[in-house]
PDB file of C-alpha atoms in Angstrom:
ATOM      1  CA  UNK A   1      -4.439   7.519  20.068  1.00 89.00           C
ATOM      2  CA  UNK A   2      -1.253   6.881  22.356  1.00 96.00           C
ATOM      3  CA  UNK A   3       0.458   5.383  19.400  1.00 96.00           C
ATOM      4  CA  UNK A   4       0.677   8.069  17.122  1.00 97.00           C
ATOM      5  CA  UNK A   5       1.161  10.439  19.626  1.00 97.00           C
ATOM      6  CA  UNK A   6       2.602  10.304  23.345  1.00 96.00           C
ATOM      7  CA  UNK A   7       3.991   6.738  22.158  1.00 97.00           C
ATOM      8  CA  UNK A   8       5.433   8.325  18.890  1.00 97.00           C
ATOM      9  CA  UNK A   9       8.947   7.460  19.601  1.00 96.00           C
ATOM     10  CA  UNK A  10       8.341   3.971  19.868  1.00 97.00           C
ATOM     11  CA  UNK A  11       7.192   2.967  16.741  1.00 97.00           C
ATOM     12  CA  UNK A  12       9.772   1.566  15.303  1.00 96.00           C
ATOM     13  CA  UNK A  13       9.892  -1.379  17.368  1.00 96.00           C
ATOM     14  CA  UNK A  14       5.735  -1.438  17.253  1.00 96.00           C
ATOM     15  CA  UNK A  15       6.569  -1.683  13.242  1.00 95.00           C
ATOM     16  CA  UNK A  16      10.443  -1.796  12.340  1.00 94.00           C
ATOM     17  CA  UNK A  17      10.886  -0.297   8.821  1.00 96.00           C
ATOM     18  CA  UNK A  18      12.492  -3.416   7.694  1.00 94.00           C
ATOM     19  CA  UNK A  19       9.408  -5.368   7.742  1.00 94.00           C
ATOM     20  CA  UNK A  20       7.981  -3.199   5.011  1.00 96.00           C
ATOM     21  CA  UNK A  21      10.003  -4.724   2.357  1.00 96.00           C
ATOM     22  CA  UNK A  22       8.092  -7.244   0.621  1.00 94.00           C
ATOM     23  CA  UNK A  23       5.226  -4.862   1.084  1.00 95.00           C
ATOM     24  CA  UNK A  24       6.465  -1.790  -0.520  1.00 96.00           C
ATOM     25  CA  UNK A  25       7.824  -4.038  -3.551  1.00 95.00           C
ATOM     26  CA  UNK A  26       3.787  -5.643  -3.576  1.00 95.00           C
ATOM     27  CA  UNK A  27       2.942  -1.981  -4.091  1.00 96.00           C
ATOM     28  CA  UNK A  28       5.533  -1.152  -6.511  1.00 96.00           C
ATOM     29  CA  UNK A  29       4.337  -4.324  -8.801  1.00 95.00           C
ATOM     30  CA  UNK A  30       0.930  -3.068  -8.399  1.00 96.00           C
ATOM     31  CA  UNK A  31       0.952   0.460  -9.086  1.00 97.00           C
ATOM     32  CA  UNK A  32       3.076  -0.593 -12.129  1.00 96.00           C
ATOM     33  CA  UNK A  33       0.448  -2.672 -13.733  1.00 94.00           C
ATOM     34  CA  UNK A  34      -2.243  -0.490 -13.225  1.00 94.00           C
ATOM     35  CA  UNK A  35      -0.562   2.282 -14.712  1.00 94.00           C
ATOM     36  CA  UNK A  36      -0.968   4.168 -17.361  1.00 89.00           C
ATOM     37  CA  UNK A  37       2.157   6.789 -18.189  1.00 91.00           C
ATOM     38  CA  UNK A  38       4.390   8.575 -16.132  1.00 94.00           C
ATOM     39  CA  UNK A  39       4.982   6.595 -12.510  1.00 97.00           C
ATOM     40  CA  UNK A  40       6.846   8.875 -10.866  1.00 97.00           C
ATOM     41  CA  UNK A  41       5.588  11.897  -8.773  1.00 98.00           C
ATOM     42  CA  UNK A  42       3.366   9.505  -5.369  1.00 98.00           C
ATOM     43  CA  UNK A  43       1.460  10.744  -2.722  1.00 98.00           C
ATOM     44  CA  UNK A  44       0.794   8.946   0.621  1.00 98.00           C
ATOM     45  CA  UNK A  45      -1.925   9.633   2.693  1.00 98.00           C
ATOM     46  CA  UNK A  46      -1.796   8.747   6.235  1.00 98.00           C
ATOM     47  CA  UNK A  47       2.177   8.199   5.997  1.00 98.00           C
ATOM     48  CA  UNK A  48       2.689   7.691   9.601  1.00 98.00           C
ATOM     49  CA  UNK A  49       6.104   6.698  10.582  1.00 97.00           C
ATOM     50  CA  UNK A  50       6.910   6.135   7.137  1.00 98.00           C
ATOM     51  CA  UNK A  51       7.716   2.848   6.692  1.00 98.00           C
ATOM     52  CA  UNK A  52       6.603   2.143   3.473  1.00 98.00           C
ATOM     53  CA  UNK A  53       8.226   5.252   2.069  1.00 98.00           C
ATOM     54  CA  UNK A  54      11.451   3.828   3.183  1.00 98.00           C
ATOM     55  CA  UNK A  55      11.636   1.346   0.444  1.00 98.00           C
ATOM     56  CA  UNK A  56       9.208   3.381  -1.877  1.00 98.00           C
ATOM     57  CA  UNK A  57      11.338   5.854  -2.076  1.00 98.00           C
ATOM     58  CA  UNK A  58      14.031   3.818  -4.150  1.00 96.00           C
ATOM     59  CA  UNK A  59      11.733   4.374  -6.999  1.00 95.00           C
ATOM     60  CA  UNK A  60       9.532   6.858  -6.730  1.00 98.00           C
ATOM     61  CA  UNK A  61       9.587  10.452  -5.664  1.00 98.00           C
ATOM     62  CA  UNK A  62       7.359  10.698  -2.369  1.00 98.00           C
ATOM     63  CA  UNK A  63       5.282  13.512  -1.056  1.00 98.00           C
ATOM     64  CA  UNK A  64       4.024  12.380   2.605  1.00 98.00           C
ATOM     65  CA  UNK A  65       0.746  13.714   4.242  1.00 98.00           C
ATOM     66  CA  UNK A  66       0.133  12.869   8.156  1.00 98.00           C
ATOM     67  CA  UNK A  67      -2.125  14.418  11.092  1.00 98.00           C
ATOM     68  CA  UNK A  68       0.293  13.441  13.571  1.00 98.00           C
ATOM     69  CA  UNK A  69       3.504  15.724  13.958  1.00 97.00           C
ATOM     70  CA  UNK A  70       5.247  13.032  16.103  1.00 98.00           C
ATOM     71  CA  UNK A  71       4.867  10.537  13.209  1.00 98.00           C
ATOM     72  CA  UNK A  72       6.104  13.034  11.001  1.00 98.00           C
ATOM     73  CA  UNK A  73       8.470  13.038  13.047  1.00 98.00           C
ATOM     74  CA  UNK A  74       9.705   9.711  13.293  1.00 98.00           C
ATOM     75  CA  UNK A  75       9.325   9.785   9.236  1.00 98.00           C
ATOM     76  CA  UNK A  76      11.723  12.946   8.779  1.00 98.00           C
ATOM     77  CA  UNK A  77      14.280  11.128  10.196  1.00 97.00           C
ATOM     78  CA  UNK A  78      13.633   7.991   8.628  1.00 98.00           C
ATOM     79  CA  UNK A  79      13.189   9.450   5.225  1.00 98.00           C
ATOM     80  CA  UNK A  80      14.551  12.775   5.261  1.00 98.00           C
ATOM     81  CA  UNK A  81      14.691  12.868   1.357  1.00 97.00           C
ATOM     82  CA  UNK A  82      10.816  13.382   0.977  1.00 98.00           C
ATOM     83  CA  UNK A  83       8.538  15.746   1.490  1.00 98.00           C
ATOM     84  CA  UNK A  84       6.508  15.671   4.719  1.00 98.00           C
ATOM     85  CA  UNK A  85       3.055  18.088   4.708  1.00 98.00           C
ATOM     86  CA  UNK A  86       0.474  17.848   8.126  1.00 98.00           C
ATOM     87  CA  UNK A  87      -2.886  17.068   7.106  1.00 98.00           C
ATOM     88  CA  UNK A  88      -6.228  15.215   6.977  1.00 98.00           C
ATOM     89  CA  UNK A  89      -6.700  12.452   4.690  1.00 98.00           C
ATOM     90  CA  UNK A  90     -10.447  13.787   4.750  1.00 98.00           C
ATOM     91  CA  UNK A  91      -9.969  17.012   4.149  1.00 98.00           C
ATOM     92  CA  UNK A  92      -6.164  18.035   2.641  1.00 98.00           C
ATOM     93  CA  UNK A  93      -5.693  20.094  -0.134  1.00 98.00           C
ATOM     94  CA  UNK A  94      -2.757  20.337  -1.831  1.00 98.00           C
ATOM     95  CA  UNK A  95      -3.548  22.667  -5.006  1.00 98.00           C
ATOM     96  CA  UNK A  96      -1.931  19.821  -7.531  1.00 97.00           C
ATOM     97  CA  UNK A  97      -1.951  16.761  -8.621  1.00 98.00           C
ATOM     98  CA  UNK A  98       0.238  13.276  -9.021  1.00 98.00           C
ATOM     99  CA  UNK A  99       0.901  10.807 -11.197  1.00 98.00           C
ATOM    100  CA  UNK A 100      -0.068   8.210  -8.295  1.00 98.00           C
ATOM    101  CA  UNK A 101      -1.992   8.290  -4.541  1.00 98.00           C
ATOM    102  CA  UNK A 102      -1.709   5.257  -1.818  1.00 98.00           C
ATOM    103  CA  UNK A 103      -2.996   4.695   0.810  1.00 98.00           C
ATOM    104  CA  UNK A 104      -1.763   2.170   3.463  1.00 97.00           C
ATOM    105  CA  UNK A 105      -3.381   0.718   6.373  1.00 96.00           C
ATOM    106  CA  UNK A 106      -4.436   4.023   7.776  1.00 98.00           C
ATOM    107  CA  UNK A 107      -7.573   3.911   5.668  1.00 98.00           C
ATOM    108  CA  UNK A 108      -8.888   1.841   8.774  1.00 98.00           C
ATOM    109  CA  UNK A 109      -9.405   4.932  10.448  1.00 98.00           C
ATOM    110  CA  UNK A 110     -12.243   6.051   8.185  1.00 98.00           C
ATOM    111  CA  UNK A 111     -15.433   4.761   9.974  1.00 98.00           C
ATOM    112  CA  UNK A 112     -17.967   6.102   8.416  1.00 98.00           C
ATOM    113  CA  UNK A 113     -19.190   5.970   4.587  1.00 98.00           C
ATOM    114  CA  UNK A 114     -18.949   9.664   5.067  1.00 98.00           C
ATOM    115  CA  UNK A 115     -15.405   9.795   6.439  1.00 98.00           C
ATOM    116  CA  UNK A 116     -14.399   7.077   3.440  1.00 98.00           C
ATOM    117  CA  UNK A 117     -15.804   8.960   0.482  1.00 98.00           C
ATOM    118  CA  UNK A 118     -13.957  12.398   1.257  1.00 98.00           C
ATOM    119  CA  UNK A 119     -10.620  10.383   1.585  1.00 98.00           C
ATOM    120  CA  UNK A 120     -11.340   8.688  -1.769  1.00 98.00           C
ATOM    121  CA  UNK A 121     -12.270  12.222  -2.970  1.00 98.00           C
ATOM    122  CA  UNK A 122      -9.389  13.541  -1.747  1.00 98.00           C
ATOM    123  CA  UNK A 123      -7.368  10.517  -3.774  1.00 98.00           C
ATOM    124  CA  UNK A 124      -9.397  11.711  -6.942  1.00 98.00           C
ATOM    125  CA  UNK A 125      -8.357  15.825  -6.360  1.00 98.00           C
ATOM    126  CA  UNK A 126      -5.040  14.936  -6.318  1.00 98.00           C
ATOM    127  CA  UNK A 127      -4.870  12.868  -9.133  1.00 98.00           C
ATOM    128  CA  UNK A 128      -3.610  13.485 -12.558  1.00 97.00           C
ATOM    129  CA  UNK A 129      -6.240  11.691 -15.639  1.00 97.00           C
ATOM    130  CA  UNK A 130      -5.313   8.654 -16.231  1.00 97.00           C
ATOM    131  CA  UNK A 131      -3.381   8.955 -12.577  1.00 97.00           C
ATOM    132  CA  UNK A 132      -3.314   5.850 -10.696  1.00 98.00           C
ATOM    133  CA  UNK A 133      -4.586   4.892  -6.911  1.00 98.00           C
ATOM    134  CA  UNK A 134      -3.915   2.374  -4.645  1.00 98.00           C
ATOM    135  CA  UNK A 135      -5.863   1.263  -1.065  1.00 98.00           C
ATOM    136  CA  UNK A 136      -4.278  -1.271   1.145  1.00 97.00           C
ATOM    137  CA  UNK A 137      -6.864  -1.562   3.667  1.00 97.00           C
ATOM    138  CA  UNK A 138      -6.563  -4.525   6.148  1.00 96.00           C
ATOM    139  CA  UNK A 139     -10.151  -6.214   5.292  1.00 96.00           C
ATOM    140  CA  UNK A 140     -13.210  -5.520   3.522  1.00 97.00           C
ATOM    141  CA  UNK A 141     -16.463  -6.674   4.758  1.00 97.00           C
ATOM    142  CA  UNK A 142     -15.429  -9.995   2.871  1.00 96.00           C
ATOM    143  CA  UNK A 143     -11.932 -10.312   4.633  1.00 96.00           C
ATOM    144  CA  UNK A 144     -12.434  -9.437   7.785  1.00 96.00           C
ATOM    145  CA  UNK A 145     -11.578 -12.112  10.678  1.00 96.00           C
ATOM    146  CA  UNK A 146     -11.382 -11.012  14.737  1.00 97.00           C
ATOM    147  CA  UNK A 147      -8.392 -12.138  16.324  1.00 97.00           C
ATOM    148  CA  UNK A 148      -5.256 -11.637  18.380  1.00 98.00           C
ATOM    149  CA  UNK A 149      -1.607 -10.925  17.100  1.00 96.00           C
ATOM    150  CA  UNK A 150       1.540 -11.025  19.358  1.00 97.00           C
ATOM    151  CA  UNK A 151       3.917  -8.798  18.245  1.00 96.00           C
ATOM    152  CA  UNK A 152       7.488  -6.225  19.667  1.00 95.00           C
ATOM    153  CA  UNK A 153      10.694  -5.524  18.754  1.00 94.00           C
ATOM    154  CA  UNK A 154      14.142  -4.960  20.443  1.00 95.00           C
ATOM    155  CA  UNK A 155      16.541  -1.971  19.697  1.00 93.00           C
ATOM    156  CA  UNK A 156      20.446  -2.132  18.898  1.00 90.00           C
ATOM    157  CA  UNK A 157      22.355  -2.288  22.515  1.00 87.00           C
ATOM    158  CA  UNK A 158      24.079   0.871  22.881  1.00 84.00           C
ATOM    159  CA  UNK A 159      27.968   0.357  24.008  1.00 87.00           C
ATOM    160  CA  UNK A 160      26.747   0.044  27.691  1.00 86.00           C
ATOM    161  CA  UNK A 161      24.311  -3.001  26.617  1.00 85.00           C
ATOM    162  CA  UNK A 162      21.303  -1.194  27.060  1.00 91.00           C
ATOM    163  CA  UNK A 163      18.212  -0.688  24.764  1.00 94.00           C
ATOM    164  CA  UNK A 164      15.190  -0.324  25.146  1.00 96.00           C
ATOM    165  CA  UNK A 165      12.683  -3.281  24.119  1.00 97.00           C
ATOM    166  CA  UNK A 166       8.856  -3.252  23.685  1.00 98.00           C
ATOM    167  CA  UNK A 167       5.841  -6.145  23.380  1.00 98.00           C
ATOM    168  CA  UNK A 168       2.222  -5.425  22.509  1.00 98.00           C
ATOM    169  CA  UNK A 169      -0.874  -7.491  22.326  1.00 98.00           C
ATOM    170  CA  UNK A 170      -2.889  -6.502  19.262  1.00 98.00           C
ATOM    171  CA  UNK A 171      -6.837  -7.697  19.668  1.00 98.00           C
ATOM    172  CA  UNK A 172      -9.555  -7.109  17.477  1.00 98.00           C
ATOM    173  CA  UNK A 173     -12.560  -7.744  18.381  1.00 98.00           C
ATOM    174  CA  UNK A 174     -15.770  -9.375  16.809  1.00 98.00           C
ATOM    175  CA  UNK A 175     -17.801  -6.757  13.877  1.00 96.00           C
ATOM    176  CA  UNK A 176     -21.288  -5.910  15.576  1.00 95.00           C
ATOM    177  CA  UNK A 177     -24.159  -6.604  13.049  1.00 94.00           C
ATOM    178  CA  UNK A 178     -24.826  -3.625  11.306  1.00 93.00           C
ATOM    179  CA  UNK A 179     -21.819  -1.695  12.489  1.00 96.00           C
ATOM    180  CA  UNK A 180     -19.062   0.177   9.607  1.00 97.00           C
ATOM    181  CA  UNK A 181     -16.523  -0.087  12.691  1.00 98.00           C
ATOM    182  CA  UNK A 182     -14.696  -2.257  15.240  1.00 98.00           C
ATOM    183  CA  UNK A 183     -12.820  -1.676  18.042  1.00 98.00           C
ATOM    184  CA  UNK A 184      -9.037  -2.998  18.302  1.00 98.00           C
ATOM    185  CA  UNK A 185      -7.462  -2.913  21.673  1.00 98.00           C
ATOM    186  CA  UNK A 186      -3.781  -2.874  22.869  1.00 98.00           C
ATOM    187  CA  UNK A 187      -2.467  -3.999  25.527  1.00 98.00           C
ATOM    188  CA  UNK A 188       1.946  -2.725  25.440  1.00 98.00           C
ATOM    189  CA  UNK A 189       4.758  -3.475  27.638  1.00 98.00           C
ATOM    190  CA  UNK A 190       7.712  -0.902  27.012  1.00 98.00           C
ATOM    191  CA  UNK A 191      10.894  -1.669  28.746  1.00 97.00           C
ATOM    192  CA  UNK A 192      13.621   1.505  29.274  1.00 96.00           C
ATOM    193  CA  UNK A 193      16.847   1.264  28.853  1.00 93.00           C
ATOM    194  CA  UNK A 194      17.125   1.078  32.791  1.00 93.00           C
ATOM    195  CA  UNK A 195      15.417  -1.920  33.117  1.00 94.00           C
ATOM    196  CA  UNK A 196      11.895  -0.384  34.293  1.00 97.00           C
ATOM    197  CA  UNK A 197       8.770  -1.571  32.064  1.00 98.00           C
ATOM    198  CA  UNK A 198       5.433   0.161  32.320  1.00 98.00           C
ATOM    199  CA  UNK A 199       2.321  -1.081  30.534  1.00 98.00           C
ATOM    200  CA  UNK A 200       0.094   0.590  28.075  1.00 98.00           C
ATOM    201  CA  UNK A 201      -3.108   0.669  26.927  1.00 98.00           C
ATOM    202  CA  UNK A 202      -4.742   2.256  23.913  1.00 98.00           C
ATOM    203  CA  UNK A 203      -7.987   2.171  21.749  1.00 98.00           C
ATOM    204  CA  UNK A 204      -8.574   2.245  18.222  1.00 98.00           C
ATOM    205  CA  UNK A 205     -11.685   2.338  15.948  1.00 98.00           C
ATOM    206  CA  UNK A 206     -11.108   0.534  12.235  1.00 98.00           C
ATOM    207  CA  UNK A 207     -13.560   1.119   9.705  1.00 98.00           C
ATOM    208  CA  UNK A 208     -14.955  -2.435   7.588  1.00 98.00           C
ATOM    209  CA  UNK A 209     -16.658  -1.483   4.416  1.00 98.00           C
ATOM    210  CA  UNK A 210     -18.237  -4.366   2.346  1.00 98.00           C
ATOM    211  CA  UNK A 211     -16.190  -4.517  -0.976  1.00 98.00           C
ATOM    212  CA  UNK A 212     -18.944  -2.776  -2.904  1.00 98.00           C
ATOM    213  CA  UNK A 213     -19.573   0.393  -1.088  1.00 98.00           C
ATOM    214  CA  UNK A 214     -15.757   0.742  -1.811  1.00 98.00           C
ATOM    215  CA  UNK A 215     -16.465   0.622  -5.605  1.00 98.00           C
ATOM    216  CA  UNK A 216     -19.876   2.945  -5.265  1.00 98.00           C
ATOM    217  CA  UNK A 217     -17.825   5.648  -3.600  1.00 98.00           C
ATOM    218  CA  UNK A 218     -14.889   5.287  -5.712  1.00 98.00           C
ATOM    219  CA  UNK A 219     -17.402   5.769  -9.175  1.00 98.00           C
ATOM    220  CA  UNK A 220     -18.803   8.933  -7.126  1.00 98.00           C
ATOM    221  CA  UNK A 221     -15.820  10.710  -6.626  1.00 98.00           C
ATOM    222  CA  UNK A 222     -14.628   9.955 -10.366  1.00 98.00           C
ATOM    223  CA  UNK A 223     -12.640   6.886 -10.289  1.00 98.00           C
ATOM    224  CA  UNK A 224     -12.677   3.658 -12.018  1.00 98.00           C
ATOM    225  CA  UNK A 225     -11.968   0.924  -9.685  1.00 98.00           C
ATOM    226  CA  UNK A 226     -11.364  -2.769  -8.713  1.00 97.00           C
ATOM    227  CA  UNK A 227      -9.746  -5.048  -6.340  1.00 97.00           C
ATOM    228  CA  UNK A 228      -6.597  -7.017  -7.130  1.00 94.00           C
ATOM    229  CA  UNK A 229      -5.434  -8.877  -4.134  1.00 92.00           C
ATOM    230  CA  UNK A 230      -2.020  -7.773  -2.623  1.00 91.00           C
ATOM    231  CA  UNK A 231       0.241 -11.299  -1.663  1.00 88.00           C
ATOM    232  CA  UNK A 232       1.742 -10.640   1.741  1.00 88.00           C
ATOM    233  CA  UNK A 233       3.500 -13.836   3.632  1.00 85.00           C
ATOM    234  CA  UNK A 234       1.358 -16.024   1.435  1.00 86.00           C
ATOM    235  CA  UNK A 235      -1.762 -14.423   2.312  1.00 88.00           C
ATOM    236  CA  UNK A 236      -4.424 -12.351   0.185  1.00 92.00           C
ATOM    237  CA  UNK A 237      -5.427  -9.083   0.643  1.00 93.00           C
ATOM    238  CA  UNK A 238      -8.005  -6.932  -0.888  1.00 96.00           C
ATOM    239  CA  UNK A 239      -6.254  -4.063  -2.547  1.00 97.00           C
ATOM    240  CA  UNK A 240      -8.207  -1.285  -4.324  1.00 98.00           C
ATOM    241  CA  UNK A 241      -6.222   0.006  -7.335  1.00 98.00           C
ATOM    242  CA  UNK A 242      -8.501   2.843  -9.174  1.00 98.00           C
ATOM    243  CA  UNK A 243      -7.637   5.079 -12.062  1.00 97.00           C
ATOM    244  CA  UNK A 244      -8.892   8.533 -12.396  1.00 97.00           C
ATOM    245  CA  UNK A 245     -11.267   9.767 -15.180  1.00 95.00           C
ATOM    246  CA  UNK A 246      -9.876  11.352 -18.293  1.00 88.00           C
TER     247      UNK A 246
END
């Protein structure tokens, strides 16, 4: 996926770090109720560019997992007071365990039950008892809606006035019946700081799970779990918080 790769660099003004806030303090409030002793030691799966860890980190001492080394990139220098480790959600092994797991957005990128029950196994490995977790995904079955979102950002003007300035078209298209996935197309214009633009395309596949094969595969892999809704600009979100087996 161009984004997370060839693209790396521009992520910050795909997703500027300061849009994160109210977010990260949803996921603070969250992780705090569910609780149950120490909240302290967090790892994030499928950190990326390590937005939320930028205002996580106030808080809580962050260990970051990513398969992309130019988003770990981008996150070293964004947050160069946590740990950053390469890896799989599906499939990393870190030989111990935390007090808490999350999980943002890049959840969507399981697509099969298979694929989603070895990330929420590997949530359970590296979980302390009584440890908590926490699953932002951007819709359940129950949730999801297609649609279009217009979005870009601008960077600080360097003395000479130039900066470089970027505009995507995110569009998701309709669920097939039947299907654990849907496709979600953009379409990006990146100005350079000379002036030229170029346009973009990229592909991405988003897993949609119906709320209860969440909460099957979570019980499988040892954790106790429900959805709370997450309130971001107003709006609901399902949010899995689970809490692993003494």
């Amino acid at each position: 996926m161009k984004l997370y790769e060839e693209l790396a660099d521009w992520w910050p003004l795909v997703s500027p770090p300061s849009d994160y806030a109210e977010e990260a303090a949803e996921y603070i409030r969250l992780l705090r109720a569910a609780a149950s002793g120490p909240l302290k030691e967090v790892l994030e799966l499928g950190s990326g560019g390590g937005n939320n860890a930028s205002h996580l980190k106030r808080e809580l001492s962050l260990t970051l997992v990513e398969p992309s080394e130019r988003m770990l990139q981008v996150s070293r220098a964004l947050n160069p007071e946590c740990v950053h480790l390469p890896g799989d959600m599906r499939t990393v092994r870190l030989g111990r365990v935390f007090d808490a797991v999350f999980v943002h957005d890049a959840v969507d990128y399981m697509i099969t039950e298979a694929d989603l029950r070895a990330a929420l196994e590997t949530v359970a490995t590296h979980l302390r008892p009584g440890g908590v977790a926490l699953v932002a995904p951007d819709a359940t079955l129950e949730s999801f809606e297609p649609g279009t979102i217009l979005e870009g950002g601008d960077e600080p003007a360097a003395p000479d006035g130039r900066a470089r300035s970027l505009r995507y078209i995110e569009w998701t298209l309709p669920l097939e019946p039947g299907a654990t996935f849907v496709d979600v197309h953009y379409a990006l214009l990146l100005r350079e700081r000379d002036g030229s633009v170029r346009a973009e395309h990229d592909a991405h596949r988003n897993g949609v799970f119906p709320r209860a094969t969440w909460l099957r595969l979570s019980d499988e892999v040892g954790l106790d779990a429900r959805f709370e809704p997450r309130i971001l600009g107003g709006e609901e979100y399902d949010t899995l918080l689970a809490v692993k087996r003494r």
